[in-house]
Amino acid sequence: MSTVTQSPTPSTSSATRSTVNLCTFRLHEFMIGIDVTLVQEVLNRQDATRIPLVSDVVQGLINLRGEIVTTIDLRRRLGLPLRTPDDPCMNVVIRTADGPVALAVDTIGDVIDADESLFEFPPPTLSGPHREFVTGVFKLDESLLLLIDLDRVLDPSTIKIKTEVPA
Amino acid sequence: MNTSEFDDVMVEFITESRENLDELDTALVTLEQHPDPGVIAKIFRAVHTIKGTSGFLGLRTLESVTHIGENLLSKMRDGDMPVTQANTTGLLGMADAVRAILDNVEATGTEGSETYPALIEQLSRLNSGEEPPVAALAPAPAPEVVPAAADAKPAKAKTTRRKAAVDPVVEITDAPAPRRRGAKAGAPATPASVTQLKPRRVKANPPAKKVEEPVVEDPARMGEQLVERGLATETQVDDAVLLQTQGDPRHLGELLVEQGVVKPNDVVEVLKTQAEERPAANESIRVDVGLLDDLMNLVGELVLARNQILQFNASFFDPSFSATSQRLNLITSELQEGVMKTRMQPIDNIWNKFPRIVRDLSLSCGKNARLEMEGKHTEVDKTLLEAIKDPLTHLIRNAIDHGLETPEVRMATGKSAEGTVRLSAYHEGGQVIIEIADDGAGIDANIIRRKAVQKGLMTADDAATRPDRDIVNVIFQPGFSTAEQVSNISGRGVGMDVVKTNIEAIGGTVDVQTVIGRGTTFKVKIPLTLAIIPALLVNAGGERYAIPQVSLVELVRLDGESAAAGIESVQGAPVHRLRGKLLPLVFLNDVFGTPPSPTDDAINIVVVQSDDTQFGLVVDDISDTAEIVVKPLGRLLKGASGFAGATIMGDGKVALILDLLGVSQLAGVSSTSAARAQAEANANRSFEVTNDHESILIVGIGDRRFALPLAHVTRLEELPIAAVRTAGDHRVIHYRDQILPLVTLADRLGIYAQSANEQNLQVLVCGAGERSVGLIVDQVFDIVDERLEYSDRTETYGVMGTTVIGGEVTDVLDIRAFVAQDVLAAAEVAA
């Protein structure tokens, strides 16, 4: 049921100094990273078609050159404060085994080579984004970079679908 | 040897062998009924080709299995060995083994470790004339898989290949004639003999191994044709053939002309016919299905791009751009139609497996079953064909296992010992209907009630109060099986629900009708194609939704005062009185929890049909109809009910396609008693044909009479033929300040028109205002008040059925085949 083919979970015990290539973006006040090889492309703000009866986490459907792509509002998904209409919004399109899925983020950052020695599992006191989605933290010079678990973020069984008519 | 060239040969071999195997199954079953040397020769050729090629390709197991089968067949061909059930079973076993080996080769590149010692043993026993112990087979009489036509005149069956194409009943004994009369008729060798059996699927490169076999001598059929045309008698031809065999080098035609039996012109005529039949071999090529799928996707994209350009064009006044986009529009439509056609395949492609299944099953169940097939040329999109294969197989298995009684029980109840399973397929209202009917015991609603309560599927009270029709549908629920005994064929409690799910997954429906003691009929309705469908676009809560045209019944608009009065409530459920009947209403905004944003005070009701329920969907606005390309929703949205997919609109935005069954379930319509009552009332025929008397218009087209409800026709007009113009690919006429598109019914129905009046056209105007269409008929006969009842089994395009009105046979016109649903609805609104 793995949606995402590879997920970078570097081990801290690794003796060799290797790096992971991460695509970074900003979400609320956090810097988040995902494996760059999973990113298909980045789009500007798109008008998504809303889908009734589906969890708010699903922002809607967008037309990506003739392909219909579901957009996930990553702020909602990670339980962060909602974006106001004036906030910037971009879509990071992720390749999955079942076709592309878009993540609505605030702004896109650089692609960085993060040294695996800087990786650490999330501290137990972690607040902010839902803990279940965070696999670890890269202690970069300028800031902390959160690594998120895309398999979990895109797990359809945790996205609620309403089957009852709202009263 | 591991070159790609070798792979190509292997792939070619596998594809070809599979086709041969499919024919082999059918041929073997036929053979059991009518031992016919021609059929044996055909089977022998198929097996021989597989054997020869497998030796060349180094497939040893395959070679050894087919070799021993071929030996047996050659004995049967030479008459040294009778055609027995044991022999047939052995050979069918061989066909299965060959299939398994081919599957292995395709999957792994090797034959696999299985060497089939048991099968080889069994076949060698058969070869030496011993009856092998086949414990699995019950000693039931062989099933009758022979069509009615062949029954009536079995001797004729083998010479009527060309007739078979128009015969509604499947022609299984469709083999080349055994008598090779006129083998040297004045014609070059016809294409590979295999192609003769299946004129639809012709091979570009016939297998190489043909000519060395004596049986491959091609029956050029000069003699047959002459006899068939009544130009020569069989004796005359036989005499001529005798001369040939005695060494006369002349062709059969020459001989007969010289003897004064036939005229030279007749021979030339026959040769011409033969020549016409032949080139087909070179005009078909094999195409990879993947390529066709890609093409279909590209055409889908093109349709979307076309829609966008057309929309752009509307806001852009440039004549040359406009002309170009119209041209693009036309070309796209034609391309779409063409690509669609390449994907259409006759339903026979899956049906041809069924004679074998019926034979094997009835043997193992101890039943006596006969399979009849009607409409095997009905064409269905390949993807859909694949999707219905398993459900249909399951329904057939059920019909034999559960439906038909054992011969003893049948005799005891006064039926013939032989049960019939009847498959029929036809087009109706843009859908394909497939019926699987058995004349067995029928489904006893009371047994279903008992079982359903036992299995906790419903309460005893519920079971007692619900009507039989409802109860019978419980068989489609998961976890329900009535088989007294679990057999290895069916009765494990999975099945009917899977059948229903699979058919619904492709946008189809399945319905069951049963009469105790008389039999059960399953009616499967599937769309013609999945990818591109016509749809109505509506707005609700600020979003656009597409409603598939097939579910649309009509549009109702309530304006001003009628808007307020038009919606009443029955115990809190909103309804609308539509022509005296209560139509349950569903407000789309309520279902989706979206804020209503009506454009005016009017209430727009889209009357739709879902499953057996009709209801009115209230939307904010109705915008347009469009051809839409159905795209699936991603995995993330799999559980979202109410949507059948999404599509991209002309402006590039995404719109959701409504799944009306899901919407009705969300709104709880399908279970309300009002809807149920409505559905019951509509169950027989949902479309406009009520049980009351109604005005029926009778028109003449060619030499035939057609009837249609007068309600669909706004006016009857006589318009001057001189005023007809051609616009685009349509004929139009200027009529009441509108451009009225014209449809010549004779052309569409394939009838030769006989215009009584050269100056004027008889036109039935349907619809109102801009949404009008003119149907051209030859004559308008009469308007009668009658109850329109008709037999609804027909395969003819545009005809719903046949009835007798005023003592004359009259076809009932399916007006929906010619006039779009919205035009009819416009007529309703106008009226």
PDB file of C-alpha atoms in Angstrom, chain A residues 25-104:
ATOM      1  CA  PHE A  25       9.185  24.531   1.079  1.00  0.00           C
ATOM      2  CA  ARG A  26       7.720  26.830   3.652  1.00  0.00           C
ATOM      3  CA  LEU A  27       4.470  26.071   5.437  1.00  0.00           C
ATOM      4  CA  HIS A  28       3.254  28.496   8.073  1.00  0.00           C
ATOM      5  CA  GLU A  29       6.397  29.071  10.127  1.00  0.00           C
ATOM      6  CA  PHE A  30       8.029  25.772   9.319  1.00  0.00           C
ATOM      7  CA  MET A  31      10.570  24.655   6.781  1.00  0.00           C
ATOM      8  CA  ILE A  32       9.638  21.239   5.416  1.00  0.00           C
ATOM      9  CA  GLY A  33      11.580  18.879   3.211  1.00  0.00           C
ATOM     10  CA  ILE A  34      10.686  15.959   0.994  1.00  0.00           C
ATOM     11  CA  ASP A  35      12.820  13.713  -1.201  1.00  0.00           C
ATOM     12  CA  VAL A  36      13.435  15.728  -4.342  1.00  0.00           C
ATOM     13  CA  THR A  37      13.184  12.676  -6.595  1.00  0.00           C
ATOM     14  CA  LEU A  38       9.506  12.406  -5.738  1.00  0.00           C
ATOM     15  CA  VAL A  39       8.726  15.921  -6.892  1.00  0.00           C
ATOM     16  CA  GLN A  40       7.390  16.092 -10.425  1.00  0.00           C
ATOM     17  CA  GLU A  41       6.971  19.841 -10.710  1.00  0.00           C
ATOM     18  CA  VAL A  42       5.909  22.986  -8.890  1.00  0.00           C
ATOM     19  CA  LEU A  43       2.889  25.044  -9.922  1.00  0.00           C
ATOM     20  CA  ASN A  44       1.668  28.472  -9.029  1.00  0.00           C
ATOM     21  CA  ARG A  45      -1.653  28.980  -7.276  1.00  0.00           C
ATOM     22  CA  GLN A  46      -4.380  27.014  -9.052  1.00  0.00           C
ATOM     23  CA  ASP A  47      -8.120  27.354  -8.809  1.00  0.00           C
ATOM     24  CA  ALA A  48      -9.196  23.977  -7.580  1.00  0.00           C
ATOM     25  CA  THR A  49     -12.632  22.498  -8.099  1.00  0.00           C
ATOM     26  CA  ARG A  50     -14.052  21.758  -4.690  1.00  0.00           C
ATOM     27  CA  ILE A  51     -15.321  18.257  -4.014  1.00  0.00           C
ATOM     28  CA  PRO A  52     -18.402  18.121  -1.814  1.00  0.00           C
ATOM     29  CA  LEU A  53     -18.679  15.539   0.954  1.00  0.00           C
ATOM     30  CA  VAL A  54     -14.946  15.067   1.126  1.00  0.00           C
ATOM     31  CA  SER A  55     -12.753  16.098   4.015  1.00  0.00           C
ATOM     32  CA  ASP A  56     -11.465  19.694   3.966  1.00  0.00           C
ATOM     33  CA  VAL A  57      -7.974  18.267   3.759  1.00  0.00           C
ATOM     34  CA  VAL A  58      -8.696  17.721   0.082  1.00  0.00           C
ATOM     35  CA  GLN A  59      -8.560  21.181  -1.406  1.00  0.00           C
ATOM     36  CA  GLY A  60      -9.974  20.056  -4.722  1.00  0.00           C
ATOM     37  CA  LEU A  61      -9.116  18.984  -8.240  1.00  0.00           C
ATOM     38  CA  ILE A  62      -6.861  20.801 -10.657  1.00  0.00           C
ATOM     39  CA  ASN A  63      -6.207  20.318 -14.346  1.00  0.00           C
ATOM     40  CA  LEU A  64      -2.575  19.501 -14.939  1.00  0.00           C
ATOM     41  CA  ARG A  65      -2.199  19.451 -18.716  1.00  0.00           C
ATOM     42  CA  GLY A  66      -5.263  17.281 -19.162  1.00  0.00           C
ATOM     43  CA  GLU A  67      -4.658  15.130 -16.148  1.00  0.00           C
ATOM     44  CA  ILE A  68      -6.889  15.525 -13.122  1.00  0.00           C
ATOM     45  CA  VAL A  69      -4.861  15.922  -9.971  1.00  0.00           C
ATOM     46  CA  THR A  70      -6.112  15.937  -6.391  1.00  0.00           C
ATOM     47  CA  THR A  71      -4.734  18.754  -4.261  1.00  0.00           C
ATOM     48  CA  ILE A  72      -4.139  18.253  -0.559  1.00  0.00           C
ATOM     49  CA  ASP A  73      -4.083  21.326   1.638  1.00  0.00           C
ATOM     50  CA  LEU A  74      -0.932  20.573   3.589  1.00  0.00           C
ATOM     51  CA  ARG A  75      -1.680  23.193   6.250  1.00  0.00           C
ATOM     52  CA  ARG A  76      -4.934  21.481   7.119  1.00  0.00           C
ATOM     53  CA  ARG A  77      -3.374  18.063   6.790  1.00  0.00           C
ATOM     54  CA  LEU A  78      -0.659  18.915   9.293  1.00  0.00           C
ATOM     55  CA  GLY A  79      -3.057  20.753  11.594  1.00  0.00           C
ATOM     56  CA  LEU A  80      -1.514  24.181  11.092  1.00  0.00           C
ATOM     57  CA  PRO A  81      -3.371  27.527  11.141  1.00  0.00           C
ATOM     58  CA  LEU A  82      -5.299  28.075   7.927  1.00  0.00           C
ATOM     59  CA  ARG A  83      -4.037  30.167   5.041  1.00  0.00           C
ATOM     60  CA  THR A  84      -5.770  33.499   4.493  1.00  0.00           C
ATOM     61  CA  PRO A  85      -6.706  34.437   0.912  1.00  0.00           C
ATOM     62  CA  ASP A  86      -3.748  36.846   0.842  1.00  0.00           C
ATOM     63  CA  ASP A  87      -1.176  34.260   1.814  1.00  0.00           C
ATOM     64  CA  PRO A  88       0.934  32.911  -1.017  1.00  0.00           C
ATOM     65  CA  CYS A  89       0.115  29.412  -2.203  1.00  0.00           C
ATOM     66  CA  MET A  90       1.929  27.039  -4.521  1.00  0.00           C
ATOM     67  CA  ASN A  91       1.427  23.434  -5.494  1.00  0.00           C
ATOM     68  CA  VAL A  92       4.133  20.824  -5.268  1.00  0.00           C
ATOM     69  CA  VAL A  93       3.181  17.928  -7.522  1.00  0.00           C
ATOM     70  CA  ILE A  94       4.323  14.597  -6.129  1.00  0.00           C
ATOM     71  CA  ARG A  95       4.738  11.430  -8.169  1.00  0.00           C
ATOM     72  CA  THR A  96       3.005   8.452  -6.614  1.00  0.00           C
ATOM     73  CA  ALA A  97       2.306   4.957  -7.820  1.00  0.00           C
ATOM     74  CA  ASP A  98      -1.297   6.024  -8.490  1.00  0.00           C
ATOM     75  CA  GLY A  99      -0.463   9.120 -10.464  1.00  0.00           C
ATOM     76  CA  PRO A 100       0.407  12.635  -9.395  1.00  0.00           C
ATOM     77  CA  VAL A 101      -0.951  14.324  -6.274  1.00  0.00           C
ATOM     78  CA  ALA A 102      -0.499  18.012  -5.505  1.00  0.00           C
ATOM     79  CA  LEU A 103       0.387  19.467  -2.094  1.00  0.00           C
ATOM     80  CA  ALA A 104      -0.672  23.038  -1.496  1.00  0.00           C
TER      81      ALA A 104
END
